[in-house]
Amino acid sequence: MDKIVVEGGARLVGQIPISGAKNAALPLLAAALLPSGASTYHNVPQLADVRTMAKLLGMLGWQVDDARRSLTIAPPAGKAKAKLEAPYELVKTMRASVLVLGPLVARYGRARVSLPGGCAIGARPIDQHLKGLAAMGAKVTLDHGYVDVECKRLRGATIVLDVPTVTGCENLIMAAALAKGRTVIENAAREPEVEELAVVLNKMGAKIQGAGTAVITIEGVDDLHPIEHAIIPDRIEAGTFAVAAAMTRGDVLLEGARPEHLDAVIAKLRAAGVTVAAEAGGLRVRGTGELTAVDLVTQPHPGFPTDMQAQFMVMACLAKGQTVIKEMIFENRYMHVPELGRMGADIRIDGRVAVVRGPVKLTGAKVMATDLRASASLVLAGLVASGKTEVLRVYHLDRGYEAIEKKLRAVGAKIKRAKQ
Ligand code: EPZ
């Protein structure tokens, strides 16, 4: 297992290329199951989760050709038949595998997917995914830890989601794209990655309107054709490096970042006293002087993203005053707190509320990564802590950040990867 070793104190100056979005790439790879032909994606992030999804498509019988930052995904060739099962061994390593459910049922009338089970940050059920498929006429059976979904041809329905689930919406949009008739999804997730999926499906010949709003309408079609598409930049990676620039009083251009995907994060950075400006090549972030304590509540998009909560919490440790953070999306997304405490952070948890007091002088320590964004927050803490920080179990980090130590070293961080 690898670890990341950081010497604190460097000011980040320069430019960081932002990779393709993990949370767009995963549904887009699943969407490649829908058309009868080979689709190609460009600007594919080199991430463990993307490799896992590519491996799953391979297990289902698709051919996945990886040419550096591009992926071509072709249906089973000749007599080879599509397999319709996503096994436990793979789904347990990445819950987004559940995104093959909608496309397989839509195109082949059946799918058997291991229930993802919980993960470090919460129970993360998929009841809304299944409720929507059942509303479209599918027979849903749970047995032996798997969900079996069958339906000769899905038919359009009106689905009102109890929660604006991101992958739930994505699964249902993909299912509805080939259903017979009109589907309306209400209380839909509005994340940019949901919008990106609709853009690609419409390029394939789907008829989707309203993606990015709370009501999405899909007119089913009989088949979809393959496409070529460049994936949008990763707003959470960009947000993470924006916090790094702010905390180290740096001056960093986030190359390719889209300000319109980061409204809530930019608003909070500015409120905390950070200079953020859109430029031709992306987003420039300057950490000027004092950081101000700014409360935050995580919400579905366009609210403040839960995937940026841990990163902002570390920045709050350097801010003058008390910061109140409320994590409203996942029930257990404070696992970075005890690790930050070992570095000198003053954070108190009470249920969904975390109270951070600052400024504190963080000191380097050996700390343990527990989940993707928690690991990122520990690297951020190491950038400003006095002395050396070692972040262990960085496989969590590699799920969602491409070569993070190379990107940070290129702008002045004293950071390297080593064997644990
Ligand atoms: C997506 O997860 C992202 N992952 C997550 O990013 C992100 O944190 C999350 O959306 C929220 O923005 C991908 O896109 C691959 P949800 P997802 O379904 O779709 C409840 C990262 O760090 N819920 O929107 O799994 C659920 O328990 C990852 O990149 C139900 O109750 O999240 C949670 O409380 C972490 N029933 C809330 O909704 C359901 O059927 C939001 O979950 C589905 C979800």
Coordinates of C-alpha atoms in Angstrom, one line a residue, residues 57-219:
L57 CA -18.2 -3.4 -18.6
G58 CA -15.6 -6.0 -19.7
M59 CA -17.2 -8.6 -17.4
L60 CA -20.6 -7.8 -19.1
G61 CA -19.0 -8.6 -22.5
W62 CA -18.2 -5.2 -23.8
Q63 CA -14.8 -4.4 -25.3
V64 CA -13.1 -1.5 -23.6
D65 CA -10.0 0.0 -25.3
D66 CA -8.0 2.3 -23.2
A67 CA -5.9 4.7 -25.2
R68 CA -4.4 7.1 -22.5
R69 CA -7.1 9.6 -21.9
S70 CA -9.6 8.1 -24.2
L71 CA -11.8 5.0 -23.8
T72 CA -13.6 3.2 -26.6
I73 CA -16.5 0.9 -25.5
A74 CA -17.8 -1.6 -28.0
P75 CA -20.7 -4.0 -27.6
P76 CA -20.1 -7.8 -27.5
A77 CA -18.8 -8.8 -30.9
G78 CA -20.4 -11.3 -33.2
K79 CA -22.0 -14.2 -31.4
A80 CA -20.7 -13.2 -28.0
K81 CA -23.7 -12.4 -25.8
A82 CA -24.0 -9.7 -23.2
K83 CA -23.8 -10.9 -19.6
L84 CA -26.4 -9.2 -17.4
E85 CA -24.9 -9.6 -13.9
A86 CA -22.7 -7.2 -11.9
P87 CA -21.1 -9.4 -9.2
Y88 CA -20.7 -8.7 -5.5
E89 CA -16.9 -8.9 -5.6
L90 CA -16.8 -5.9 -7.9
V91 CA -19.9 -3.9 -6.7
K92 CA -18.6 -4.0 -3.1
T93 CA -15.5 -2.1 -4.3
M94 CA -17.5 0.6 -6.0
R95 CA -21.2 1.3 -5.4
A96 CA -21.5 3.3 -8.6
S97 CA -21.5 -0.1 -10.4
V98 CA -25.2 0.1 -9.7
L99 CA -25.3 2.5 -12.7
V100 CA -25.3 -0.5 -15.1
L101 CA -28.8 -1.5 -13.9
G102 CA -30.8 1.1 -15.9
P103 CA -29.0 0.6 -19.2
L104 CA -29.1 -3.3 -19.0
V105 CA -32.8 -3.5 -18.2
A106 CA -33.6 -0.8 -20.8
R107 CA -31.7 -2.6 -23.6
Y108 CA -31.9 -6.3 -22.6
G109 CA -35.0 -6.5 -20.4
R110 CA -33.1 -7.9 -17.4
A111 CA -30.2 -7.3 -15.0
R112 CA -28.9 -8.8 -11.8
V113 CA -26.8 -6.5 -9.7
S114 CA -25.3 -7.1 -6.3
L115 CA -26.8 -4.7 -3.7
P116 CA -24.0 -2.2 -3.1
G117 CA -24.4 -2.4 0.7
G118 CA -23.2 0.5 2.9
C119 CA -19.9 2.3 2.7
A120 CA -17.8 4.3 5.0
I121 CA -19.9 7.5 4.7
G122 CA -23.3 5.9 5.1
A123 CA -26.0 3.3 4.4
R124 CA -26.5 4.7 0.9
P125 CA -29.6 2.6 -0.1
I126 CA -30.8 2.3 -3.7
D127 CA -34.5 2.2 -2.9
Q128 CA -35.2 5.2 -5.1
H129 CA -33.5 3.6 -8.1
L130 CA -35.7 0.5 -7.7
K131 CA -38.9 2.4 -7.0
G132 CA -38.4 4.3 -10.3
L133 CA -37.7 1.1 -12.3
A134 CA -40.8 -0.6 -10.7
A135 CA -42.9 2.5 -11.7
M136 CA -41.7 1.9 -15.3
G137 CA -43.1 -1.7 -15.1
A138 CA -40.1 -3.7 -14.0
K139 CA -40.4 -6.7 -11.7
V140 CA -37.9 -6.1 -8.9
T141 CA -36.8 -9.0 -6.7
L142 CA -34.3 -9.0 -3.9
D143 CA -32.5 -12.2 -3.1
H144 CA -29.2 -13.4 -1.6
G145 CA -27.8 -9.8 -1.6
Y146 CA -28.7 -9.2 -5.3
V147 CA -31.4 -7.3 -7.0
D148 CA -33.0 -8.9 -10.0
V149 CA -34.8 -6.4 -12.4
E150 CA -36.9 -7.7 -15.3
C151 CA -39.1 -6.1 -17.9
K152 CA -39.7 -7.0 -21.5
R153 CA -40.0 -3.3 -22.4
L154 CA -40.0 -0.5 -19.8
R155 CA -42.8 2.0 -20.2
G156 CA -42.8 5.7 -19.4
A157 CA -44.0 6.8 -16.0
T158 CA -44.1 9.8 -13.7
I159 CA -41.6 9.3 -10.8
V160 CA -41.5 11.6 -7.8
L161 CA -38.2 10.9 -6.0
D162 CA -38.2 11.1 -2.2
V163 CA -34.6 12.4 -2.4
P164 CA -32.8 14.0 -5.3
T165 CA -30.4 11.1 -5.7
V166 CA -27.7 11.7 -8.2
T167 CA -27.0 8.1 -9.4
G168 CA -30.7 7.3 -8.9
C169 CA -31.6 10.0 -11.4
E170 CA -28.9 8.8 -13.7
N171 CA -30.0 5.2 -13.6
L172 CA -33.7 6.2 -14.3
I173 CA -32.8 8.6 -17.1
M174 CA -30.8 5.9 -18.9
A175 CA -33.7 3.4 -18.3
A176 CA -36.3 5.9 -19.6
A177 CA -34.3 6.7 -22.7
L178 CA -35.3 3.4 -24.3
A179 CA -38.7 3.0 -22.6
K180 CA -42.0 3.2 -24.5
G181 CA -43.6 6.6 -23.9
R182 CA -42.8 9.6 -21.7
T183 CA -41.1 9.5 -18.3
V184 CA -41.1 12.5 -16.0
I185 CA -38.7 12.5 -13.0
E186 CA -39.7 15.0 -10.3
N187 CA -37.5 16.1 -7.4
A188 CA -34.6 15.2 -9.8
A189 CA -31.0 15.8 -8.9
R190 CA -29.6 18.9 -10.6
E191 CA -25.9 18.2 -10.4
P192 CA -23.8 19.1 -13.5
E193 CA -22.9 15.4 -14.0
V194 CA -26.7 14.6 -14.5
E195 CA -26.8 17.4 -17.1
E196 CA -23.7 16.0 -18.8
L197 CA -25.3 12.5 -19.0
A198 CA -28.4 14.0 -20.7
V199 CA -26.2 15.9 -23.2
V200 CA -24.5 12.6 -24.1
L201 CA -27.7 10.6 -24.3
N202 CA -29.3 13.3 -26.5
K203 CA -26.2 13.1 -28.8
M204 CA -26.9 9.3 -28.9
G205 CA -30.5 10.2 -30.1
A206 CA -32.4 10.3 -26.9
K207 CA -35.0 12.9 -26.2
I208 CA -34.4 14.4 -22.8
Q209 CA -35.4 17.8 -21.5
G210 CA -35.0 19.6 -18.2
A211 CA -31.7 18.0 -17.0
G212 CA -30.1 20.3 -14.5
T213 CA -33.6 21.3 -13.2
A214 CA -35.8 19.4 -10.7
V215 CA -38.1 18.1 -13.5
I216 CA -36.6 15.9 -16.2
T217 CA -38.8 14.7 -19.1
I218 CA -37.7 11.8 -21.3
E219 CA -39.5 10.7 -24.5

